[in-house]
CSV table of C-alpha atoms in Angstrom, one decimal:
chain,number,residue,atom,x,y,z
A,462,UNK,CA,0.0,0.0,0.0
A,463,UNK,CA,1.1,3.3,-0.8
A,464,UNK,CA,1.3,6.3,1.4
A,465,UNK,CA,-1.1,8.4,-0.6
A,466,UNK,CA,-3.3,5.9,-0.7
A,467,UNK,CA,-3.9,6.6,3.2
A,468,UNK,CA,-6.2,8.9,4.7
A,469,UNK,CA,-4.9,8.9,8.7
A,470,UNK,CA,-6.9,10.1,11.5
A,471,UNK,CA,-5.4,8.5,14.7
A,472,UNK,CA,-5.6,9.6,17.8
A,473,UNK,CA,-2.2,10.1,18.1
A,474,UNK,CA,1.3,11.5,16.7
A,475,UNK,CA,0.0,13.2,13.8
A,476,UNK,CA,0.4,12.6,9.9
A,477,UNK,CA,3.3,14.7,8.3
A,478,UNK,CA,2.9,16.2,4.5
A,479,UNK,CA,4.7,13.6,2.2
A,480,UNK,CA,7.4,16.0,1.0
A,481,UNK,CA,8.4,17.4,4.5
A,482,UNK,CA,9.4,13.6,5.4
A,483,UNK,CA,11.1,13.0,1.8
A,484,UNK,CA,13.2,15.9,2.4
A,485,UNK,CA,13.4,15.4,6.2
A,486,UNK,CA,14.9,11.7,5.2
A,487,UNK,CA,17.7,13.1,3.4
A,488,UNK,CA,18.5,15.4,5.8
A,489,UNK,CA,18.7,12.2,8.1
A,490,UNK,CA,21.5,10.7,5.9
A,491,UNK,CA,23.4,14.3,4.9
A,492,UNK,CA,22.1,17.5,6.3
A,493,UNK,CA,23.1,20.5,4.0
A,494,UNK,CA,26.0,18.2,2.4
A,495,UNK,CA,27.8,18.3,6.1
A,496,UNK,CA,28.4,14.3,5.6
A,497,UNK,CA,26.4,13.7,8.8
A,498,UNK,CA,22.7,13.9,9.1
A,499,UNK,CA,21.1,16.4,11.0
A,500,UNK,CA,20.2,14.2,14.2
A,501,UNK,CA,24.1,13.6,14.7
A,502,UNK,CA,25.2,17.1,14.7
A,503,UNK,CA,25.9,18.1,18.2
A,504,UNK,CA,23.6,20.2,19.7
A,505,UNK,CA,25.8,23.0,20.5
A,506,UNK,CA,26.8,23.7,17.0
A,507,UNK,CA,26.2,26.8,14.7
A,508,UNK,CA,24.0,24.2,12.8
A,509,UNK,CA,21.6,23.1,15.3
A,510,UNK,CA,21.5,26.7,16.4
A,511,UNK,CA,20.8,28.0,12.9
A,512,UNK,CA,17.5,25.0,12.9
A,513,UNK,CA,16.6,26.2,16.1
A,514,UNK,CA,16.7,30.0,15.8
A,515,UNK,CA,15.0,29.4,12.2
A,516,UNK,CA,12.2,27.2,13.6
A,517,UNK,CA,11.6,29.8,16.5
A,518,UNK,CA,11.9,32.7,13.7
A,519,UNK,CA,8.6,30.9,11.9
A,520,UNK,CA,6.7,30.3,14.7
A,521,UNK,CA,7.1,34.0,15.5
A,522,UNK,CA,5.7,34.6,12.2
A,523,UNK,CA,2.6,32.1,12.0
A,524,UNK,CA,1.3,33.1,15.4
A,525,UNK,CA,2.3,36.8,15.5
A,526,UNK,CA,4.0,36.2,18.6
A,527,UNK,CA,4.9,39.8,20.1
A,528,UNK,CA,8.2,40.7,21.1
A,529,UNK,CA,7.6,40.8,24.5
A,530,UNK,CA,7.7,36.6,24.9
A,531,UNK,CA,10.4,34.2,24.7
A,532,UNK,CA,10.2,31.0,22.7
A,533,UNK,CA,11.3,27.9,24.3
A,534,UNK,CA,11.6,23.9,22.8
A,535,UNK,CA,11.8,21.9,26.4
A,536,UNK,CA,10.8,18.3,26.5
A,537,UNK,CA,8.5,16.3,28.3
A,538,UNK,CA,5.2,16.6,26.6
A,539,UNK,CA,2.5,18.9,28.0
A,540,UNK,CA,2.1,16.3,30.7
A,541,UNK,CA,5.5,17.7,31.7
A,542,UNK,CA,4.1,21.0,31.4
A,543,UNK,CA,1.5,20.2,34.0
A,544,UNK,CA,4.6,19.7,36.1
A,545,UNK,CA,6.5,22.6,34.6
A,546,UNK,CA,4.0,25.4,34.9
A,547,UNK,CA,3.7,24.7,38.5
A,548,UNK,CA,6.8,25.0,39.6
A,549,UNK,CA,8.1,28.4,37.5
A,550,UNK,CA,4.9,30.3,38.3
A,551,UNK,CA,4.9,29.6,42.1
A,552,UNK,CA,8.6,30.2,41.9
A,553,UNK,CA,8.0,33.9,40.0
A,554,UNK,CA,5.3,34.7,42.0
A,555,UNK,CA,7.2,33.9,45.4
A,556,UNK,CA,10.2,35.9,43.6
A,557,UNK,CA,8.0,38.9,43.2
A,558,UNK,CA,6.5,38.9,46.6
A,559,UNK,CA,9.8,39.0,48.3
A,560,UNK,CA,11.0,41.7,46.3
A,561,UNK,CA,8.2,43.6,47.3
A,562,UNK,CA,9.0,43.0,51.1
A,563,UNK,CA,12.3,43.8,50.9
A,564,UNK,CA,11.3,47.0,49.5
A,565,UNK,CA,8.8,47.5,51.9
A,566,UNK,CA,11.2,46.4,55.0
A,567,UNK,CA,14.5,48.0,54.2
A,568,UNK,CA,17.4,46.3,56.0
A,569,UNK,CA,15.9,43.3,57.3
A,570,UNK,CA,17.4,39.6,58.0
A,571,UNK,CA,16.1,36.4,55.6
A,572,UNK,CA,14.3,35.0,58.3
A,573,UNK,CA,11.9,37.9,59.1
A,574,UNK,CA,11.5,38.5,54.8
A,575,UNK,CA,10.3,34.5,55.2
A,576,UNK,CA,8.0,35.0,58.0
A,577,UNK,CA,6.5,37.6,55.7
A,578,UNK,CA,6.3,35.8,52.8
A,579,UNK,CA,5.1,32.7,54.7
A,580,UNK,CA,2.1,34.9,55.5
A,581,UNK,CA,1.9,36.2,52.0
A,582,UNK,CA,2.0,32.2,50.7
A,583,UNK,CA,-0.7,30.0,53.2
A,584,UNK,CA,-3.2,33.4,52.3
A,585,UNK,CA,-2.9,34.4,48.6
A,586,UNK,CA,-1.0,31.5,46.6
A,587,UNK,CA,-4.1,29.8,45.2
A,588,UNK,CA,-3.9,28.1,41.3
A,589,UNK,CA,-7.0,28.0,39.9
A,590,UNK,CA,-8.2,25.4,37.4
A,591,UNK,CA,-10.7,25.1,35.3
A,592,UNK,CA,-11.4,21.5,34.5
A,593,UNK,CA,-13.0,20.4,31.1
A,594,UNK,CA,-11.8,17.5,30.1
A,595,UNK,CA,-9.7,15.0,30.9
A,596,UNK,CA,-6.3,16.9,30.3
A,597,UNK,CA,-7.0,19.6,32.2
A,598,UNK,CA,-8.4,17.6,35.1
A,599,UNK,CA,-5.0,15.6,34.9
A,600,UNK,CA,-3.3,18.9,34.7
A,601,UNK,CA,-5.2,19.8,38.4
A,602,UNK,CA,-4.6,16.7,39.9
A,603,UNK,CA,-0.8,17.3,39.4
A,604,UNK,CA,-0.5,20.6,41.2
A,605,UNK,CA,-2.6,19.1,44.3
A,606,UNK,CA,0.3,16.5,44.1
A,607,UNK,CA,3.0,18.9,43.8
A,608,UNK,CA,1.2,21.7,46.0
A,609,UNK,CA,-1.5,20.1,48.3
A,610,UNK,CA,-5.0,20.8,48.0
A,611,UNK,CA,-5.3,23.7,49.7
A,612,UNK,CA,-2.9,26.2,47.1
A,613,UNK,CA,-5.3,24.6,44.4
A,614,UNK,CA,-8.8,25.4,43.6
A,615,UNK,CA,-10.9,23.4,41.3
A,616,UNK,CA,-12.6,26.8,40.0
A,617,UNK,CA,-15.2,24.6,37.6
A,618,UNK,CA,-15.6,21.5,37.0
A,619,UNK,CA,-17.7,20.8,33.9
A,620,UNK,CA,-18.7,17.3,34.9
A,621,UNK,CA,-21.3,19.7,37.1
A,622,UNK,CA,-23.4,21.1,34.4
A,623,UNK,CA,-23.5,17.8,32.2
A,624,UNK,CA,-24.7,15.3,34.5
A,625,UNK,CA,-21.2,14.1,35.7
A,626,UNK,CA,-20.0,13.3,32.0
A,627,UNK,CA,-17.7,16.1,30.3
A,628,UNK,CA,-19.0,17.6,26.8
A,629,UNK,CA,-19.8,21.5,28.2
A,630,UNK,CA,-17.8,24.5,29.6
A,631,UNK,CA,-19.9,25.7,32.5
A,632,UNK,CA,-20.8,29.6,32.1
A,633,UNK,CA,-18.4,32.1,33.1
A,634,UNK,CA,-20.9,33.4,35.5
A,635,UNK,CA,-20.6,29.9,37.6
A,636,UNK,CA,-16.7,30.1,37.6
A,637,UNK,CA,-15.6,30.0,41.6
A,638,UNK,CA,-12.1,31.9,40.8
A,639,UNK,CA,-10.2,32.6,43.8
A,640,UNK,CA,-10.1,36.6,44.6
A,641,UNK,CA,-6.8,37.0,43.6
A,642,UNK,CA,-5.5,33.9,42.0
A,643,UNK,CA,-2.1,33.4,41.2
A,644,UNK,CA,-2.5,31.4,37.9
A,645,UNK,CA,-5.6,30.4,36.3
A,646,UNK,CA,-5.2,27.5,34.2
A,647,UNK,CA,-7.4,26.3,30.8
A,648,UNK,CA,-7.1,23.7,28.3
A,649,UNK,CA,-8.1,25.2,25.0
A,650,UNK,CA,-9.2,21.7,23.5
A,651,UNK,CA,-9.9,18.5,24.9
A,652,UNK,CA,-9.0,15.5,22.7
A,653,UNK,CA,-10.7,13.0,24.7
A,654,UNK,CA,-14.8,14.6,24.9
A,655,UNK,CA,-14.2,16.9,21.8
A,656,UNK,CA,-14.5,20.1,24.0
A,657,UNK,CA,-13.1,23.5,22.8
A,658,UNK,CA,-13.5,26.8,24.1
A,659,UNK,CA,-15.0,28.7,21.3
A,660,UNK,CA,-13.0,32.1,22.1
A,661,UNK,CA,-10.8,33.4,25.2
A,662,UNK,CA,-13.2,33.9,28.3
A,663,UNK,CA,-14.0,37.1,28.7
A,664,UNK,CA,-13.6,37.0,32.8
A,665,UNK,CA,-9.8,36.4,31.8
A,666,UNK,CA,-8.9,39.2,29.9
A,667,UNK,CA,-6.4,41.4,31.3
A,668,UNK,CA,-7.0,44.6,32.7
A,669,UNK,CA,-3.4,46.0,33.2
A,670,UNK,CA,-3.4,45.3,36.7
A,671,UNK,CA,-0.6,43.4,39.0
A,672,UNK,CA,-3.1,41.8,40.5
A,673,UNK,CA,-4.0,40.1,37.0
A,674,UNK,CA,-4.0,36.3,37.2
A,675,UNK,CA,-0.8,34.6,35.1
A,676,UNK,CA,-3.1,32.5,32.5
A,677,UNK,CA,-1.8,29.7,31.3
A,678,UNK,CA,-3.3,28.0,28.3
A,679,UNK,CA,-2.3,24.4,27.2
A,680,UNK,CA,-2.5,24.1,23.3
A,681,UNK,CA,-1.2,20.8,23.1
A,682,UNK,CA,-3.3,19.5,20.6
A,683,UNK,CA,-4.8,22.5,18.4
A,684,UNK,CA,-2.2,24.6,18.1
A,685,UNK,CA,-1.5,26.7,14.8
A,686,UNK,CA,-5.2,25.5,14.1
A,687,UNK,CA,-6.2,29.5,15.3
A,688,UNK,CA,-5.6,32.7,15.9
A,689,UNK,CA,-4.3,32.6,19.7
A,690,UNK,CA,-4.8,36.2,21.4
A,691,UNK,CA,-1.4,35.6,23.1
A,692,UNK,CA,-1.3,39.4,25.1
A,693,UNK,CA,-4.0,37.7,27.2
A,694,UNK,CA,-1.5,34.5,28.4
A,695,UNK,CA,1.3,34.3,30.7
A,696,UNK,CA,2.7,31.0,29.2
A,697,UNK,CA,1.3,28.9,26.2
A,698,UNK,CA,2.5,25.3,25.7
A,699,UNK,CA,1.9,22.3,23.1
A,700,UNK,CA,3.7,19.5,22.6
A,701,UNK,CA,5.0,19.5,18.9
A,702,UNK,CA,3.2,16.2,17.7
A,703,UNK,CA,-0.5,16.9,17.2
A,704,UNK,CA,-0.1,19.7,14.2
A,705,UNK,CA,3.8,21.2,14.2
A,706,UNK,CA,5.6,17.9,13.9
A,707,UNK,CA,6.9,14.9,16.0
A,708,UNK,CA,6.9,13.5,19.5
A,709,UNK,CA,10.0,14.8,21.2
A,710,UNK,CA,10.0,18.6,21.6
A,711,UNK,CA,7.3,20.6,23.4
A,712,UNK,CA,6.8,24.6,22.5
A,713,UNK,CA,6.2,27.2,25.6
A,714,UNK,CA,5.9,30.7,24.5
A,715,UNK,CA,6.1,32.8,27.9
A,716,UNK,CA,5.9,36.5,28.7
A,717,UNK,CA,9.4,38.0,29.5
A,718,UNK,CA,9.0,39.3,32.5
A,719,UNK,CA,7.8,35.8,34.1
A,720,UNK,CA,11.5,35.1,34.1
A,721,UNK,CA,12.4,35.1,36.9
A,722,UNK,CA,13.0,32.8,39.6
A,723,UNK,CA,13.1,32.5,43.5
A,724,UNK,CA,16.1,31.4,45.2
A,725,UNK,CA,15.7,27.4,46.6
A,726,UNK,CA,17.1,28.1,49.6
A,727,UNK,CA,13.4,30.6,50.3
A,728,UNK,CA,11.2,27.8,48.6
A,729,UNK,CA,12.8,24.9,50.7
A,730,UNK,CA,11.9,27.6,54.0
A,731,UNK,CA,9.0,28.3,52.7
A,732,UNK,CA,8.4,24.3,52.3
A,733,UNK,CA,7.4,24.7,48.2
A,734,UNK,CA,8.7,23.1,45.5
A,735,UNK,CA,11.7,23.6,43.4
A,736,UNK,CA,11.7,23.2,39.8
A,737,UNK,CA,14.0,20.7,38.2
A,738,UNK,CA,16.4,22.3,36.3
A,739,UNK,CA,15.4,20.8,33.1
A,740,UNK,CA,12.2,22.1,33.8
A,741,UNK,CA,13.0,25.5,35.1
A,742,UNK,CA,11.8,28.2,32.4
A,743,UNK,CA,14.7,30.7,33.8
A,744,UNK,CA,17.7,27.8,33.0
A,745,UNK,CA,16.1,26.9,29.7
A,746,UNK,CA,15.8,30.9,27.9
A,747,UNK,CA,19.3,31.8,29.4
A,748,UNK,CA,20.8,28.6,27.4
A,749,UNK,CA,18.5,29.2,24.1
A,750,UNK,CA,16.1,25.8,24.9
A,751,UNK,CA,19.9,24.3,25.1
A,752,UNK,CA,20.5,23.6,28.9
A,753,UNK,CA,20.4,19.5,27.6
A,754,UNK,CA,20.6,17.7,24.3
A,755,UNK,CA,17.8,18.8,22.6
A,756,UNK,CA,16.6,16.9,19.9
A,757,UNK,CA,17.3,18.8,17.1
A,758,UNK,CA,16.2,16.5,14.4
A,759,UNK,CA,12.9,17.0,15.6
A,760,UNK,CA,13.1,20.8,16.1
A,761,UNK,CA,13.8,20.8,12.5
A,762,UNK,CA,11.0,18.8,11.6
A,763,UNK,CA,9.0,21.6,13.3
A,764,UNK,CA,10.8,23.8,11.0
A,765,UNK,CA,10.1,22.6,7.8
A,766,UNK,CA,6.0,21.6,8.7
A,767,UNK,CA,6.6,25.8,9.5
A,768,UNK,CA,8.0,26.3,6.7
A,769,UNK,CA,5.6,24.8,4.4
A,770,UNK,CA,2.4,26.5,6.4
A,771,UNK,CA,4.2,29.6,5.7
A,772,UNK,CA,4.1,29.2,2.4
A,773,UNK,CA,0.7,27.2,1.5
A,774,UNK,CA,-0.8,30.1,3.9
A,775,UNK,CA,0.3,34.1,2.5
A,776,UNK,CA,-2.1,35.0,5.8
A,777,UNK,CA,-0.7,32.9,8.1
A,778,UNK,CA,-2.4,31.5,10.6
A,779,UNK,CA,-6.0,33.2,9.8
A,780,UNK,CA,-5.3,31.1,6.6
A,781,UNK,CA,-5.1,27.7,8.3
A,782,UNK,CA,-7.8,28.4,10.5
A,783,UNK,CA,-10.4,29.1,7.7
A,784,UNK,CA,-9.3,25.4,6.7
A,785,UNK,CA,-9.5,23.6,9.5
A,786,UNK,CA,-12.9,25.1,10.1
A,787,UNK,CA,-14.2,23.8,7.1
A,788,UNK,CA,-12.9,20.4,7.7
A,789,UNK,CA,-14.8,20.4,10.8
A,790,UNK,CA,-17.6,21.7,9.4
A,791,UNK,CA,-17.8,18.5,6.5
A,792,UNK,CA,-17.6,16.2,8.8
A,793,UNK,CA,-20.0,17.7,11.7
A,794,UNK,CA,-22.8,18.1,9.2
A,795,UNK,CA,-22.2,14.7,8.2
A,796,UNK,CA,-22.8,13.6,11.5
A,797,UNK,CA,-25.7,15.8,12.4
A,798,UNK,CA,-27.5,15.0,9.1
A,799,UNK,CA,-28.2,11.5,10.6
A,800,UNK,CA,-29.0,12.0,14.4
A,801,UNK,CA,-30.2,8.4,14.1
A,802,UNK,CA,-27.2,6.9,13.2
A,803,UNK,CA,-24.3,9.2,15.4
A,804,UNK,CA,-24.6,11.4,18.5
A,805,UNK,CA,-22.0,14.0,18.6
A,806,UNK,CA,-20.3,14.0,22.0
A,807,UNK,CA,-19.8,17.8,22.8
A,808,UNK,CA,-22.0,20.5,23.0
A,809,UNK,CA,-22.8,22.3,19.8
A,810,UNK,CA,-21.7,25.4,21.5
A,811,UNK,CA,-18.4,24.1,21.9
A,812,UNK,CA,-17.7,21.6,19.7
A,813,UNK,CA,-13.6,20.6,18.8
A,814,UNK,CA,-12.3,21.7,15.6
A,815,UNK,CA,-10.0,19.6,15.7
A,816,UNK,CA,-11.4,16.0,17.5
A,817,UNK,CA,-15.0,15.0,16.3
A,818,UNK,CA,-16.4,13.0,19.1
A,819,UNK,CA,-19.5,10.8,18.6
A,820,UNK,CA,-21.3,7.7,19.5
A,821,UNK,CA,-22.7,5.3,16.8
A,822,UNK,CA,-26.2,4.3,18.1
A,823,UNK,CA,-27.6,2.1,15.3
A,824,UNK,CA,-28.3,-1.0,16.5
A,825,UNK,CA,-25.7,-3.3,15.0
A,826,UNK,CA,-23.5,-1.4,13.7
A,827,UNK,CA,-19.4,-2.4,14.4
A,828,UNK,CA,-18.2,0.7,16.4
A,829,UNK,CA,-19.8,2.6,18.7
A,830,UNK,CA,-17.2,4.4,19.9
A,831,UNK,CA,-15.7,7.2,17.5
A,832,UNK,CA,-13.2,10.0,17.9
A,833,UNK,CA,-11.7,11.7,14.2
A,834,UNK,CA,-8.6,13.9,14.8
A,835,UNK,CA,-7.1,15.8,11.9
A,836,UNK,CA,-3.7,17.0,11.9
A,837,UNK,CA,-3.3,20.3,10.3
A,838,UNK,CA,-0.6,18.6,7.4
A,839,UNK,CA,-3.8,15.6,6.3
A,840,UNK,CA,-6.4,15.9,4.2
A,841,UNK,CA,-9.3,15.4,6.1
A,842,UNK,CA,-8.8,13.9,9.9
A,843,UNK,CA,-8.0,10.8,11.8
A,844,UNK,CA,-9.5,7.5,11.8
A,845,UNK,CA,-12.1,6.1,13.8
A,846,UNK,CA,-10.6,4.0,16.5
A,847,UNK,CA,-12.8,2.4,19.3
A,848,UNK,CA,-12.1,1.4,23.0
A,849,UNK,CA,-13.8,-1.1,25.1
A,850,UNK,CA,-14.2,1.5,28.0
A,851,UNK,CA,-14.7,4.7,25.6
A,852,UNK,CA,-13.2,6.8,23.2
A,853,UNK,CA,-9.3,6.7,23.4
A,854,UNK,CA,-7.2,9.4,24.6
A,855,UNK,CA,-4.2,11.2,21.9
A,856,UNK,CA,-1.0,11.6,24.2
A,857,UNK,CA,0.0,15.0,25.8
């Protein structure tokens, strides 16, 4: 069977355009006529920093990233982002905080500015969550077990409105945020029930204040699917493999000035946790993404899928969205056009553009369990797989 004889839409890793692998499996063999291929340079040459920057450069470009973020390429997966997001922000916020109270106190010894902040800590350090899905509940459940529940608050829970089964986003009038929360969290699309949020909440936006909430918005599996009012997040992450490439490199695009970092010797007083250093946001931009051996093939992988949107779309992103909407649209009126037959998991109001959730219901027929996924780089979407417990979950 040939390649183009395959229309792919697994859950998974995504499917790559035919002549970004052709040309990615030369580069394998002898990247740039170098003699080596581009996954054995080292990682701390001029080449691997020329991918890197270049990749970084057209990502930039698609999104319309503004100057005032960083790009980094960690590792990990989002699921490592659950981990990662916790750490830096607690650690920036603590950083902050101090700073203020050694403004405020003058000379003053490290025990009494930790007695302060200790204060400051057990009565405003609260990360907020709002749980639609399955990532983002996994995401929650991480920072209780880094944190303890009581810096976390579950601040909706969609399983309340839909009779304990995801497939809404609860109103934003329902949302229990904290007062002042110190991060509010958000999955923008949930693989597993098909949720997305059809635009940024509105409760969210920033208002220009300190007291502003860092949002942090995990894109792990539709990103460069839309337009992404980045001015409004603190720190976006995907991992790479849904729609920008291969498993192996994970994006975070994070305002400037949230790098920073408290020392460890005030979290271990203040009994929080320290980031590892391959997860520490501050380590990672001062070493360009190059702290550890990134894998670089893979970066440029994201380059050339980049690339090639960059191209096949003169308006960029705006461009790619317009298509991916009408390839949800095809097959969503194809479902709805025979309610007898499927039963689309999500609510219309918030239906994924990029996972097409449904239930077959006709009596006999051999699935009835469905989930298409579409990368942005396939023709249409993602096969139909089934699961004896449900629909099966992508990897994040």
């Amino acid at each position: 069977m040939k390649r183009e004889d395959i229309t792919y839409m697994g859950a998974g890793p995504a499917a790559l355009p035919t002549d970004v692998l052709a040309e990615a499996a030369e580069a394998l063999q002898n990247y740039e006529q170098t003699g080596l291929g581009v996954a054995e340079h080292s990682h701390r040459s001029e080449i691997a920093a020329n991918i890197l920057n270049t990749m970084k450069a057209n990502l930039t470009s698609f999104l319309d990233v503004p100057s005032n973020y960083e790009i980094l390429m960690m590792q990990g997966g989002g699921s490592g982002q659950f981990d990662a997001t916790v750490y830096n922000i607690v650690s920036a916020w603590v950083e902050k905080q101090r700073q203020k109270i050694v403004k405020e106190l003058g000379e003053a010894s490290e025990d009494d500015v930790v007695q302060q902040l200790r204060k400051k800590v057990e009565a405003e350090l609260r990360l907020d969550y709002l749980v639609t899905g399955s990532w983002s509940s996994k995401a929650s459940q991480e920072a209780i077990r880094l944190l303890g529940p009581e810096y976390v608050n579950i601040a909706s829970d969609a399983r309340k409105v839909n009779d304990g089964k995801f497939g809404k986003i609860a109103d934003e009038s329902t949302w229990n945020l904290s007062p002042k929360p110190t991060m509010v969290y958000m999955c923008d699309n949930e693989t597993v029930d098909g949720v997305e949020y059809p635009n940024f909440p509105k409760i969210l936006e920033p208002t220009g204040s300190e007291e502003d909430p860092f949002v942090v918005g995990d894109f792990s599996s539709n990103i460069l699917s839309r337009r992404i009012p980045i001015k409004n997040y603190s720190i976006v992450f995907f991992g790479a493999q849904k729609n920008l490439g291969c498993a192996g490199v994970t994006g975070v695009i994070i305002r400037k000035d949230l790098l920073v970092s408290c020392p460890p010797t005030i979290l271990r007083k203040l009994g929080l946790p320290i980031a590892p250093t391959v997860l520490d946001y501050c380590v990672t931009a001062k070493n360009n993404s190059l702290y550890n051996t990134l894998p670089i093939f893979d970066v440029y992988l994201a380059g050339q899928v980049l690339k090639k949107l960059l191209t096949t779309f003169p308006d960029k992103v705006d461009g790619q969205q317009a298509e991916a909407q009408k390839k949800a649209d095809m097959i969503y009126q194809a479902a709805d056009a025979y309610p007898e037959v499927y039963k689309v998991v999500p609510d219309k109001s918030v239906r994924s553009r990029m996972n097409v959730c449904f239930r077959v219901i006709k009596v006999g027929f051999p699935c009835n369990h469905g989930r298409l996924r579409w990368s942005l780089t396939s023709s249409l979407g993602r096969q139909c797989r089934r699961g004896r417990e449900g629909l099966f979950e992508g990897s994040r």
